[in-house]
Amino acid sequence: MSPSFSTLRPMTALAALLMAGGCSVGPDFERPEAPKVAAYTSSPLPAEVGSANIAGGATQRLEQGQDIPAQWWTLFHSEPLNALIEQALKANPDLQSQQAALRVAMENVKAQVGAYFPTVQAGFNASRNQNSNVLAPALNNNILLYNLYQAQLTADWTPDIWGANRRTVESLRAQADAQRFQLESTRLTLTTNLVAAAVQEASLRAQIAATEDIIKAESDSLGILNKQYGLGQIAGAEVAAQQAALAQAQQALPPLQKQLAQQRDLLTALAGRLPSEEVEQHFELAALKLPDSLPVSLPSKLVEQRPDIRMAEENLHAASANIGVAIASMLPNIAISANAGSLATEMAGLFTPGNQFWMVAGGATQTLFDGGTLIFKEHAARAQFDQAAAQYRSTVDTAFQNVADSLHALQSDADLLAAATASEHAAGDSLSITRRQLALGSVSYLALLNAQQVYQQAAVSRVQAQANRLADTAALFQALGGGWWNNTETVTAATN
């Protein structure tokens, strides 16, 4: 090695010594403990929730301690739903935005890791110079007009004695992990919204079908009344009232059709398409199978499995590391620099022995007075940690509430569907009897009108109860974290 570059050896040895003896000031992060609770609800959960003899009315078993599959939506056994979610996971712009944000965060970590090492730069300068006769010649040959060529390497390094860079890297890594869990949260929200939107479309289609059946029934009743009016058995007021009832039933149809069109637009947007590129999948309640087995993970696992809790934890981790960064900024700062090169008047002699130069320098600085800036920054970092800790606890509380709400909803939904189904059957039987009696003239028109209104409400309530049971089942999967940890691609990315 040439003499000029051998001058970098002391700097390298000192760097190794300082790296080996360095420390990281500030608190070391400790993960918060999981809540010490054994259940999500104050009362024991039933082993299963009730059933009704209708599509979407199957008995559901609550499997305590069981794990959630990564593709939980496949439990609804709908190929159109599976295909739509697969398309959305590839094309949804919100998901792509979060994926890009994760790449940004990971590259920022790599960039900060580079601060562990010296910055080495190479430079070359060439100039044409002339000195005045009044001044002493710059060259030992007394030539006043000359060329000057210079090539050099410079190295600058700030040893991480107090761990400022280590804490900064730690903070950025925590932020990258938080972004990874934000991506998982976005993916879970997207898939849940797709299931909910598909269920809502199916519900609207069923409500439209029920409304059309009601319109047909109202039209049939109007036909009966017109015959009776023609025979002089009833007054014209009763015919007019039935006409009004028919018009009211017909009036309920356009809003449902509007909601269905808007729901199609929502599904298309979630799939990452424009409204004119409508998705080809259509959904019916009868084609969506209610999962008969619902895995309910243990409460102690929820803090590991909810992506929003993991994100809040990583934000807390980043805040903890930032305290160390603030403390390190108040301690002495050491900087080392060196340069080596060669200077010649001719290019051919640029690397000739005797034309080389070198320099090694080191220095330390310590802030003695700054008006309290650094100490207040440390106070701010500690306050930020307290804020992140409170946000973490709030996120955990909300997560457990979400699970409890979903479990309560499942029980209520099952009871409601059973009652709504029974009510619809009873209202249907009552309406059929009333129609026959009206044809025979044994009941008044008011009895028919009342029976029609009861049946109409019962039919719509039954459809909504079916949809609620499907939607709240999806909400439970979301509340429990969605099974992202069972996705091989996600686990692989998380370990890289």
Short mmCIF file of C-alpha atoms in Angstrom, two decimals:
data_model
loop_
_atom_site.label_atom_id
_atom_site.label_comp_id
_atom_site.label_asym_id
_atom_site.label_seq_id
_atom_site.Cartn_x
_atom_site.Cartn_y
_atom_site.Cartn_z
CA MET A 1 0.00 0.00 0.00
CA SER A 2 1.31 3.45 -0.86
CA PRO A 3 2.35 5.71 2.04
CA SER A 4 -0.48 8.18 1.47
CA PHE A 5 -3.23 5.61 1.88
CA SER A 6 -1.52 3.92 4.80
CA THR A 7 -2.38 7.04 6.78
CA LEU A 8 -6.00 5.84 6.90
CA ARG A 9 -4.96 2.85 9.02
CA PRO A 10 -5.04 4.73 12.35
CA MET A 11 -8.51 6.02 11.53
CA THR A 12 -9.72 2.48 10.79
CA ALA A 13 -8.25 1.12 14.03
CA LEU A 14 -9.78 3.96 16.04
CA ALA A 15 -13.14 3.36 14.38
CA ALA A 16 -13.08 -0.30 15.36
CA LEU A 17 -12.12 0.59 18.93
CA LEU A 18 -14.89 3.15 19.31
CA MET A 19 -17.51 0.89 17.73
CA ALA A 20 -16.58 -1.93 20.12
CA GLY A 21 -16.67 0.29 23.18
CA GLY A 22 -19.76 2.30 22.28
CA CYS A 23 -22.99 2.22 24.19
CA SER A 24 -26.59 3.20 23.57
CA VAL A 25 -27.94 5.74 26.02
CA GLY A 26 -31.63 5.96 26.78
CA PRO A 27 -34.14 3.27 27.79
CA ASP A 28 -34.14 -0.18 26.22
CA PHE A 29 -37.60 -0.95 24.88
CA GLU A 30 -39.70 -3.61 26.61
CA ARG A 31 -42.85 -4.89 24.97
CA PRO A 32 -46.03 -4.18 26.94
CA GLU A 33 -47.60 -7.21 28.57
CA ALA A 34 -50.86 -8.60 27.25
CA PRO A 35 -53.94 -7.90 29.38
CA LYS A 36 -54.35 -10.59 32.02
CA VAL A 37 -57.90 -11.59 31.10
CA ALA A 38 -59.24 -15.00 30.16
CA ALA A 39 -62.35 -13.93 28.25
CA TYR A 40 -63.61 -11.22 25.94
CA THR A 41 -67.02 -10.86 27.60
CA SER A 42 -68.21 -10.63 31.20
CA SER A 43 -70.46 -13.67 30.79
CA PRO A 44 -69.35 -17.03 29.35
CA LEU A 45 -69.73 -17.47 25.61
CA PRO A 46 -72.15 -20.14 24.35
CA ALA A 47 -70.69 -23.13 22.57
CA GLU A 48 -72.86 -22.31 19.56
CA VAL A 49 -75.35 -19.70 18.41
CA GLY A 50 -78.89 -20.57 17.26
CA SER A 51 -80.29 -21.52 13.92
CA ALA A 52 -83.23 -20.87 11.61
CA ASN A 53 -84.59 -22.99 8.78
CA ILE A 54 -83.52 -20.60 6.04
CA ALA A 55 -80.44 -19.68 4.02
CA GLY A 56 -77.94 -18.04 6.39
CA GLY A 57 -79.62 -19.59 9.40
CA ALA A 58 -77.15 -22.39 10.14
CA THR A 59 -75.87 -23.06 13.65
CA GLN A 60 -72.45 -21.56 14.29
CA ARG A 61 -69.96 -23.12 16.71
CA LEU A 62 -67.56 -20.86 18.58
CA GLU A 63 -64.22 -22.69 18.60
CA GLN A 64 -62.31 -21.24 21.59
CA GLY A 65 -58.55 -21.01 21.12
CA GLN A 66 -58.63 -21.94 17.43
CA ASP A 67 -56.61 -20.04 14.83
CA ILE A 68 -57.96 -17.96 11.94
CA PRO A 69 -57.00 -18.87 8.36
CA ALA A 70 -55.20 -16.22 6.31
CA GLN A 71 -57.90 -16.33 3.60
CA TRP A 72 -60.79 -16.28 6.07
CA TRP A 73 -63.25 -15.04 3.43
CA THR A 74 -63.10 -18.43 1.72
CA LEU A 75 -65.19 -19.78 4.62
CA PHE A 76 -68.22 -18.14 2.96
CA HIS A 77 -67.78 -20.65 0.08
CA SER A 78 -68.41 -18.08 -2.66
CA GLU A 79 -66.22 -18.38 -5.73
CA PRO A 80 -67.32 -14.94 -7.03
CA LEU A 81 -66.30 -13.41 -3.67
CA ASN A 82 -62.94 -15.19 -3.72
CA ALA A 83 -62.26 -14.01 -7.26
CA LEU A 84 -63.23 -10.42 -6.48
CA ILE A 85 -60.98 -10.25 -3.41
CA GLU A 86 -58.09 -11.71 -5.38
CA GLN A 87 -58.54 -8.99 -8.01
CA ALA A 88 -58.77 -6.25 -5.38
CA LEU A 89 -55.61 -7.39 -3.57
CA LYS A 90 -53.72 -6.91 -6.84
CA ALA A 91 -55.27 -3.66 -8.04
CA ASN A 92 -56.59 -1.63 -5.09
CA PRO A 93 -54.69 1.72 -5.08
CA ASP A 94 -54.95 2.20 -1.30
CA LEU A 95 -53.19 -1.12 -0.79
CA GLN A 96 -50.57 -0.25 -3.39
CA SER A 97 -50.00 3.08 -1.64
CA GLN A 98 -49.31 1.32 1.66
CA GLN A 99 -46.97 -1.13 -0.08
CA ALA A 100 -44.99 1.81 -1.48
CA ALA A 101 -44.95 3.47 1.96
CA LEU A 102 -43.44 0.28 3.41
CA ARG A 103 -40.70 0.32 0.77
CA VAL A 104 -39.97 3.95 1.66
CA ALA A 105 -39.67 3.08 5.35
CA MET A 106 -37.38 0.11 4.69
CA GLU A 107 -35.09 2.14 2.43
CA ASN A 108 -34.89 4.86 5.10
CA VAL A 109 -33.61 2.25 7.55
CA LYS A 110 -30.92 1.14 5.10
CA ALA A 111 -29.92 4.77 4.49
CA GLN A 112 -29.52 5.42 8.22
CA VAL A 113 -27.43 2.25 8.68
CA GLY A 114 -24.92 3.86 6.32
CA ALA A 115 -24.15 6.45 9.02
CA TYR A 116 -22.25 3.75 10.94
CA PHE A 117 -19.48 3.96 8.33
CA PRO A 118 -17.12 6.72 7.21
CA THR A 119 -18.05 8.83 4.22
CA VAL A 120 -15.29 8.49 1.62
CA GLN A 121 -15.16 10.81 -1.38
CA ALA A 122 -12.76 11.01 -4.31
CA GLY A 123 -11.92 14.29 -5.99
CA PHE A 124 -9.87 15.55 -8.92
CA ASN A 125 -9.03 19.18 -9.76
CA ALA A 126 -7.14 20.70 -12.68
CA SER A 127 -6.23 24.39 -13.05
CA ARG A 128 -4.15 26.75 -15.14
CA ASN A 129 -2.31 29.31 -12.98
CA GLN A 130 -0.04 32.36 -13.32
CA ASN A 131 1.72 34.10 -10.45
CA SER A 132 2.74 37.76 -10.40
CA ASN A 133 6.42 38.77 -10.50
CA VAL A 134 5.83 40.76 -7.34
CA LEU A 135 5.11 37.57 -5.42
CA ALA A 136 7.50 34.77 -4.75
CA PRO A 137 7.04 31.99 -7.33
CA ALA A 138 4.76 29.21 -6.16
CA LEU A 139 6.95 26.48 -7.70
CA ASN A 140 10.48 25.54 -6.85
CA ASN A 141 11.51 25.96 -10.51
CA ASN A 142 10.45 29.65 -10.46
CA ILE A 143 8.00 29.18 -13.33
CA LEU A 144 5.19 31.72 -13.13
CA LEU A 145 2.79 30.08 -15.59
CA TYR A 146 1.93 26.46 -14.81
CA ASN A 147 -0.72 23.73 -14.66
CA LEU A 148 -1.76 22.15 -11.37
CA TYR A 149 -3.38 18.72 -11.00
CA GLN A 150 -4.67 17.35 -7.73
CA ALA A 151 -6.26 13.97 -6.88
CA GLN A 152 -7.32 13.08 -3.37
CA LEU A 153 -9.49 10.92 -1.16
CA THR A 154 -11.27 12.38 1.86
CA ALA A 155 -12.87 10.46 4.69
CA ASP A 156 -15.12 11.79 7.42
CA TRP A 157 -16.55 9.77 10.27
CA THR A 158 -18.51 10.44 13.42
CA PRO A 159 -18.16 7.46 15.79
CA ASP A 160 -21.43 6.35 17.34
CA ILE A 161 -20.01 6.45 20.88
CA TRP A 162 -23.26 7.15 22.69
CA GLY A 163 -25.48 5.15 20.35
CA ALA A 164 -27.26 8.11 18.74
CA ASN A 165 -27.18 6.41 15.37
CA ARG A 166 -28.06 3.04 16.86
CA ARG A 167 -31.13 4.56 18.50
CA THR A 168 -32.01 6.37 15.27
CA VAL A 169 -31.78 3.11 13.32
CA GLU A 170 -33.84 1.42 16.04
CA SER A 171 -36.50 4.12 15.73
CA LEU A 172 -36.61 3.88 11.94
CA ARG A 173 -36.84 0.09 12.08
CA ALA A 174 -39.75 0.38 14.49
CA GLN A 175 -41.40 2.86 12.12
CA ALA A 176 -40.86 0.44 9.23
CA ASP A 177 -42.47 -2.34 11.29
CA ALA A 178 -45.35 0.00 12.13
CA GLN A 179 -45.78 0.63 8.41
CA ARG A 180 -45.76 -3.11 7.79
CA PHE A 181 -48.62 -3.54 10.23
CA GLN A 182 -50.37 -0.54 8.68
CA LEU A 183 -50.20 -2.44 5.39
CA GLU A 184 -51.72 -5.51 7.06
CA SER A 185 -54.44 -3.33 8.59
CA THR A 186 -55.21 -1.84 5.18
CA ARG A 187 -55.37 -5.31 3.63
CA LEU A 188 -57.69 -6.53 6.39
CA THR A 189 -59.93 -3.47 6.04
CA LEU A 190 -60.08 -3.95 2.28
CA THR A 191 -61.06 -7.63 2.46
CA THR A 192 -63.62 -6.97 5.19
CA ASN A 193 -65.13 -4.08 3.24
CA LEU A 194 -65.40 -6.30 0.17
CA VAL A 195 -67.22 -9.01 2.11
CA ALA A 196 -69.50 -6.43 3.72
CA ALA A 197 -70.21 -4.80 0.35
CA ALA A 198 -70.97 -8.19 -1.25
CA VAL A 199 -73.34 -9.03 1.61
CA GLN A 200 -75.02 -5.65 1.28
CA GLU A 201 -75.47 -6.16 -2.47
CA ALA A 202 -77.01 -9.55 -1.82
CA SER A 203 -79.29 -8.00 0.81
CA LEU A 204 -80.42 -5.27 -1.57
CA ARG A 205 -81.16 -7.83 -4.29
CA ALA A 206 -83.26 -9.82 -1.80
CA GLN A 207 -85.07 -6.68 -0.63
CA ILE A 208 -85.79 -5.74 -4.24
CA ALA A 209 -87.15 -9.24 -4.90
CA ALA A 210 -89.31 -9.04 -1.75
CA THR A 211 -90.57 -5.60 -2.77
CA GLU A 212 -91.43 -6.85 -6.24
CA ASP A 213 -93.36 -9.75 -4.69
CA ILE A 214 -95.21 -7.27 -2.52
CA ILE A 215 -96.02 -5.10 -5.56
CA LYS A 216 -97.37 -8.15 -7.36
CA ALA A 217 -99.46 -9.07 -4.32
CA GLU A 218 -100.78 -5.52 -4.06
CA SER A 219 -101.68 -5.61 -7.75
CA ASP A 220 -103.52 -8.91 -7.27
CA SER A 221 -105.43 -7.43 -4.34
CA LEU A 222 -106.33 -4.41 -6.42
CA GLY A 223 -107.69 -6.75 -9.09
CA ILE A 224 -109.91 -8.47 -6.51
CA LEU A 225 -111.18 -5.16 -5.23
CA ASN A 226 -111.93 -3.93 -8.73
CA LYS A 227 -114.07 -7.03 -9.34
CA GLN A 228 -115.90 -6.49 -6.07
CA TYR A 229 -116.40 -2.85 -6.92
CA GLY A 230 -117.78 -3.84 -10.31
CA LEU A 231 -120.27 -6.13 -8.56
CA GLY A 232 -121.23 -3.33 -6.20
CA GLN A 233 -119.93 -5.20 -3.17
CA ILE A 234 -117.55 -2.42 -2.00
CA ALA A 235 -117.30 1.32 -2.26
CA GLY A 236 -114.93 3.19 -4.52
CA ALA A 237 -113.01 4.50 -1.50
CA GLU A 238 -111.67 1.03 -0.79
CA VAL A 239 -110.40 0.69 -4.36
CA ALA A 240 -108.75 4.09 -4.11
CA ALA A 241 -107.09 3.08 -0.83
CA GLN A 242 -105.67 -0.05 -2.43
CA GLN A 243 -104.41 1.96 -5.36
CA ALA A 244 -102.61 4.20 -2.86
CA ALA A 245 -101.15 1.14 -1.10
CA LEU A 246 -99.91 -0.21 -4.45
CA ALA A 247 -98.35 3.15 -5.32
CA GLN A 248 -96.64 3.22 -1.91
CA ALA A 249 -95.17 -0.25 -2.48
CA GLN A 250 -93.97 0.78 -5.94
CA GLN A 251 -92.41 3.90 -4.41
CA ALA A 252 -90.17 1.74 -2.20
CA LEU A 253 -88.52 0.11 -5.24
CA PRO A 254 -86.49 2.99 -6.84
CA PRO A 255 -84.49 3.79 -3.64
CA LEU A 256 -83.48 0.15 -3.36
CA GLN A 257 -82.45 0.10 -7.02
CA LYS A 258 -80.41 3.26 -6.48
CA GLN A 259 -78.66 1.71 -3.46
CA LEU A 260 -77.89 -1.41 -5.50
CA ALA A 261 -76.34 0.65 -8.31
CA GLN A 262 -74.23 2.56 -5.78
CA GLN A 263 -73.21 -0.68 -4.11
CA ARG A 264 -72.00 -1.96 -7.48
CA ASP A 265 -69.96 1.22 -7.83
CA LEU A 266 -68.44 0.61 -4.38
CA LEU A 267 -67.45 -2.96 -5.22
CA THR A 268 -65.92 -1.75 -8.48
CA ALA A 269 -63.91 0.98 -6.72
CA LEU A 270 -62.64 -1.44 -4.05
CA ALA A 271 -61.46 -3.70 -6.85
CA GLY A 272 -59.38 -0.81 -8.22
CA ARG A 273 -61.54 -0.06 -11.24
CA LEU A 274 -63.51 2.87 -12.62
CA PRO A 275 -67.34 2.76 -12.50
CA SER A 276 -67.52 2.13 -16.25
CA GLU A 277 -65.41 -1.03 -15.70
CA GLU A 278 -67.94 -2.67 -13.41
CA VAL A 279 -66.91 -5.95 -11.80
CA GLU A 280 -68.52 -9.02 -13.30
CA GLN A 281 -69.35 -10.72 -9.98
CA HIS A 282 -72.93 -10.60 -8.60
CA PHE A 283 -74.02 -11.70 -5.17
CA GLU A 284 -77.17 -13.35 -3.81
CA LEU A 285 -77.93 -14.21 -0.19
CA ALA A 286 -78.61 -17.84 -1.02
CA ALA A 287 -75.13 -18.19 -2.59
CA LEU A 288 -73.26 -16.96 0.51
CA LYS A 289 -72.76 -19.78 3.01
CA LEU A 290 -72.63 -18.82 6.66
CA PRO A 291 -69.43 -20.28 8.22
CA ASP A 292 -70.53 -22.97 10.64
CA SER A 293 -67.29 -22.93 12.64
CA LEU A 294 -65.91 -19.66 14.02
CA PRO A 295 -62.36 -19.80 15.44
CA VAL A 296 -62.04 -17.45 18.43
CA SER A 297 -58.40 -16.90 19.38
CA LEU A 298 -57.42 -16.51 23.03
CA PRO A 299 -57.47 -13.00 24.54
CA SER A 300 -53.76 -13.30 25.33
CA LYS A 301 -53.09 -13.71 21.59
CA LEU A 302 -55.06 -10.66 20.47
CA VAL A 303 -52.23 -8.19 21.10
CA GLU A 304 -50.04 -10.32 18.83
CA GLN A 305 -52.62 -10.70 16.09
CA ARG A 306 -54.35 -7.35 15.73
CA PRO A 307 -52.33 -5.30 13.20
CA ASP A 308 -53.47 -2.00 14.73
CA ILE A 309 -52.17 -3.09 18.16
CA ARG A 310 -48.86 -4.16 16.64
CA MET A 311 -48.61 -0.84 14.83
CA ALA A 312 -49.27 1.06 18.08
CA GLU A 313 -46.61 -1.06 19.79
CA GLU A 314 -44.03 -0.21 17.13
CA ASN A 315 -44.91 3.48 17.42
CA LEU A 316 -44.23 3.13 21.16
CA HIS A 317 -40.92 1.43 20.35
CA ALA A 318 -39.92 4.28 18.03
CA ALA A 319 -40.78 6.85 20.70
CA SER A 320 -38.63 4.95 23.22
CA ALA A 321 -35.64 4.97 20.85
CA ASN A 322 -36.08 8.71 20.21
CA ILE A 323 -35.45 9.36 23.92
CA GLY A 324 -31.99 7.84 23.46
CA VAL A 325 -31.39 10.03 20.41
CA ALA A 326 -32.28 13.13 22.44
CA ILE A 327 -29.99 12.13 25.33
CA ALA A 328 -27.08 11.36 23.00
CA SER A 329 -27.31 14.82 21.43
CA MET A 330 -26.38 16.34 24.82
CA LEU A 331 -23.13 14.34 25.14
CA PRO A 332 -19.70 15.10 23.60
CA ASN A 333 -19.53 14.56 19.87
CA ILE A 334 -16.35 13.23 18.29
CA ALA A 335 -15.53 13.64 14.61
CA ILE A 336 -12.59 12.19 12.68
CA SER A 337 -11.46 13.19 9.22
CA ALA A 338 -8.58 12.31 6.92
CA ASN A 339 -7.48 12.99 3.41
CA ALA A 340 -4.70 11.72 1.20
CA GLY A 341 -3.73 12.54 -2.34
CA SER A 342 -1.20 13.75 -4.79
CA LEU A 343 -0.35 17.15 -6.34
CA ALA A 344 1.63 17.68 -9.56
CA THR A 345 2.10 20.12 -12.45
CA GLU A 346 1.89 17.34 -14.99
CA MET A 347 -0.60 14.51 -15.26
CA ALA A 348 2.18 11.99 -15.76
CA GLY A 349 3.71 12.91 -12.43
CA LEU A 350 0.47 12.92 -10.44
CA PHE A 351 1.22 9.65 -8.64
CA THR A 352 5.02 10.02 -8.53
CA PRO A 353 6.53 9.47 -5.05
CA GLY A 354 7.24 12.79 -3.41
CA ASN A 355 4.11 14.49 -4.74
CA GLN A 356 1.82 12.88 -2.17
CA PHE A 357 0.23 14.53 0.85
CA TRP A 358 -1.99 13.40 3.73
CA MET A 359 -3.73 14.65 6.83
CA VAL A 360 -5.56 13.05 9.77
CA ALA A 361 -7.55 15.14 12.24
CA GLY A 362 -9.89 14.52 15.11
CA GLY A 363 -11.98 16.75 17.31
CA ALA A 364 -14.59 16.74 20.02
CA THR A 365 -17.39 19.20 20.68
CA GLN A 366 -19.63 19.61 23.69
CA THR A 367 -22.59 21.95 23.89
CA LEU A 368 -22.15 24.16 26.97
CA PHE A 369 -25.11 26.51 26.49
CA ASP A 370 -28.02 26.46 24.09
CA GLY A 371 -30.78 28.12 26.05
CA GLY A 372 -32.14 24.73 27.17
CA THR A 373 -32.88 23.51 23.63
CA LEU A 374 -31.43 20.03 24.05
CA ILE A 375 -32.90 19.33 27.48
CA PHE A 376 -36.33 20.47 26.31
CA LYS A 377 -36.03 18.17 23.30
CA GLU A 378 -35.40 15.30 25.69
CA HIS A 379 -38.47 16.32 27.70
CA ALA A 380 -40.48 16.39 24.47
CA ALA A 381 -39.21 12.89 23.52
CA ARG A 382 -40.28 11.52 26.90
CA ALA A 383 -43.69 13.18 26.58
CA GLN A 384 -44.04 11.66 23.12
CA PHE A 385 -43.34 8.25 24.66
CA ASP A 386 -46.08 8.81 27.25
CA GLN A 387 -48.45 9.81 24.44
CA ALA A 388 -47.60 6.66 22.44
CA ALA A 389 -48.09 4.53 25.57
CA ALA A 390 -51.56 5.98 26.13
CA GLN A 391 -52.44 5.47 22.46
CA TYR A 392 -51.30 1.85 22.73
CA ARG A 393 -53.54 1.22 25.73
CA SER A 394 -56.45 2.89 23.94
CA THR A 395 -55.89 0.69 20.88
CA VAL A 396 -55.88 -2.45 23.04
CA ASP A 397 -59.09 -1.41 24.81
CA THR A 398 -60.80 -0.73 21.47
CA ALA A 399 -59.64 -4.06 20.05
CA PHE A 400 -61.11 -6.05 22.94
CA GLN A 401 -64.31 -4.02 22.65
CA ASN A 402 -64.52 -4.85 18.93
CA VAL A 403 -64.29 -8.58 19.65
CA ALA A 404 -66.84 -8.42 22.47
CA ASP A 405 -69.24 -6.39 20.30
CA SER A 406 -68.93 -8.89 17.46
CA LEU A 407 -69.56 -11.87 19.75
CA HIS A 408 -72.63 -10.19 21.23
CA ALA A 409 -73.85 -9.31 17.74
CA LEU A 410 -73.57 -12.92 16.56
CA GLN A 411 -75.83 -14.15 19.35
CA SER A 412 -78.35 -11.35 18.78
CA ASP A 413 -78.27 -11.87 15.01
CA ALA A 414 -79.06 -15.56 15.35
CA ASP A 415 -81.98 -14.87 17.69
CA LEU A 416 -83.23 -12.07 15.46
CA LEU A 417 -83.10 -14.19 12.29
CA ALA A 418 -85.03 -17.01 13.96
CA ALA A 419 -87.68 -14.55 15.14
CA ALA A 420 -87.79 -12.72 11.79
CA THR A 421 -88.20 -16.00 9.89
CA ALA A 422 -91.03 -17.11 12.15
CA SER A 423 -92.64 -13.69 11.86
CA GLU A 424 -92.45 -13.76 8.07
CA HIS A 425 -94.01 -17.22 7.91
CA ALA A 426 -96.81 -16.18 10.25
CA ALA A 427 -97.41 -12.93 8.36
CA GLY A 428 -97.43 -14.81 5.04
CA ASP A 429 -99.99 -17.31 6.32
CA SER A 430 -102.13 -14.49 7.71
CA LEU A 431 -102.01 -12.60 4.41
CA SER A 432 -103.03 -15.70 2.42
CA ILE A 433 -106.01 -16.35 4.70
CA THR A 434 -107.07 -12.70 4.58
CA ARG A 435 -106.94 -12.67 0.77
CA ARG A 436 -109.17 -15.74 0.58
CA GLN A 437 -111.58 -14.24 3.08
CA LEU A 438 -111.64 -10.96 1.18
CA ALA A 439 -112.47 -12.82 -2.07
CA LEU A 440 -115.38 -14.39 -0.25
CA GLY A 441 -116.40 -11.04 1.19
CA SER A 442 -116.02 -12.22 4.79
CA VAL A 443 -113.49 -9.54 5.83
CA SER A 444 -113.11 -5.86 5.11
CA TYR A 445 -110.46 -4.22 3.01
CA LEU A 446 -108.81 -2.80 6.16
CA ALA A 447 -107.98 -6.34 7.30
CA LEU A 448 -106.20 -6.97 3.99
CA LEU A 449 -104.33 -3.70 4.19
CA ASN A 450 -103.10 -4.47 7.68
CA ALA A 451 -102.04 -8.00 6.69
CA GLN A 452 -100.13 -6.65 3.69
CA GLN A 453 -98.26 -4.08 5.75
CA VAL A 454 -97.30 -6.66 8.38
CA TYR A 455 -96.04 -9.09 5.76
CA GLN A 456 -94.09 -6.39 3.90
CA GLN A 457 -92.25 -5.36 7.05
CA ALA A 458 -91.65 -8.98 8.06
CA ALA A 459 -90.15 -9.88 4.67
CA VAL A 460 -87.74 -6.92 4.71
CA SER A 461 -86.77 -7.61 8.35
CA ARG A 462 -85.96 -11.23 7.52
CA VAL A 463 -83.71 -10.21 4.63
CA GLN A 464 -81.89 -7.68 6.81
CA ALA A 465 -81.45 -10.27 9.58
CA GLN A 466 -79.88 -12.69 7.10
CA ALA A 467 -77.47 -10.01 5.88
CA ASN A 468 -76.60 -8.89 9.41
CA ARG A 469 -75.56 -12.40 10.37
CA LEU A 470 -73.20 -12.67 7.42
CA ALA A 471 -71.79 -9.16 7.90
CA ASP A 472 -71.22 -9.58 11.65
CA THR A 473 -69.43 -12.88 11.03
CA ALA A 474 -67.01 -11.00 8.78
CA ALA A 475 -66.70 -8.32 11.47
CA LEU A 476 -65.62 -10.98 13.98
CA PHE A 477 -62.83 -12.16 11.68
CA GLN A 478 -61.71 -8.55 11.33
CA ALA A 479 -61.89 -7.91 15.08
CA LEU A 480 -59.68 -10.96 15.74
CA GLY A 481 -56.99 -9.75 13.32
CA GLY A 482 -57.85 -11.53 10.08
CA GLY A 483 -55.24 -14.31 10.21
CA TRP A 484 -52.45 -12.33 8.48
CA TRP A 485 -49.83 -14.21 10.56
CA ASN A 486 -50.79 -17.40 8.70
CA ASN A 487 -49.95 -15.82 5.35
CA THR A 488 -46.60 -17.27 4.23
CA GLU A 489 -45.73 -14.20 2.16
CA THR A 490 -46.42 -11.87 5.07
CA VAL A 491 -44.33 -13.90 7.52
CA THR A 492 -41.43 -14.04 5.05
CA ALA A 493 -41.54 -10.27 4.49
CA ALA A 494 -41.69 -9.60 8.23
CA THR A 495 -38.44 -11.54 8.82
CA ASN A 496 -36.46 -9.79 6.06
#
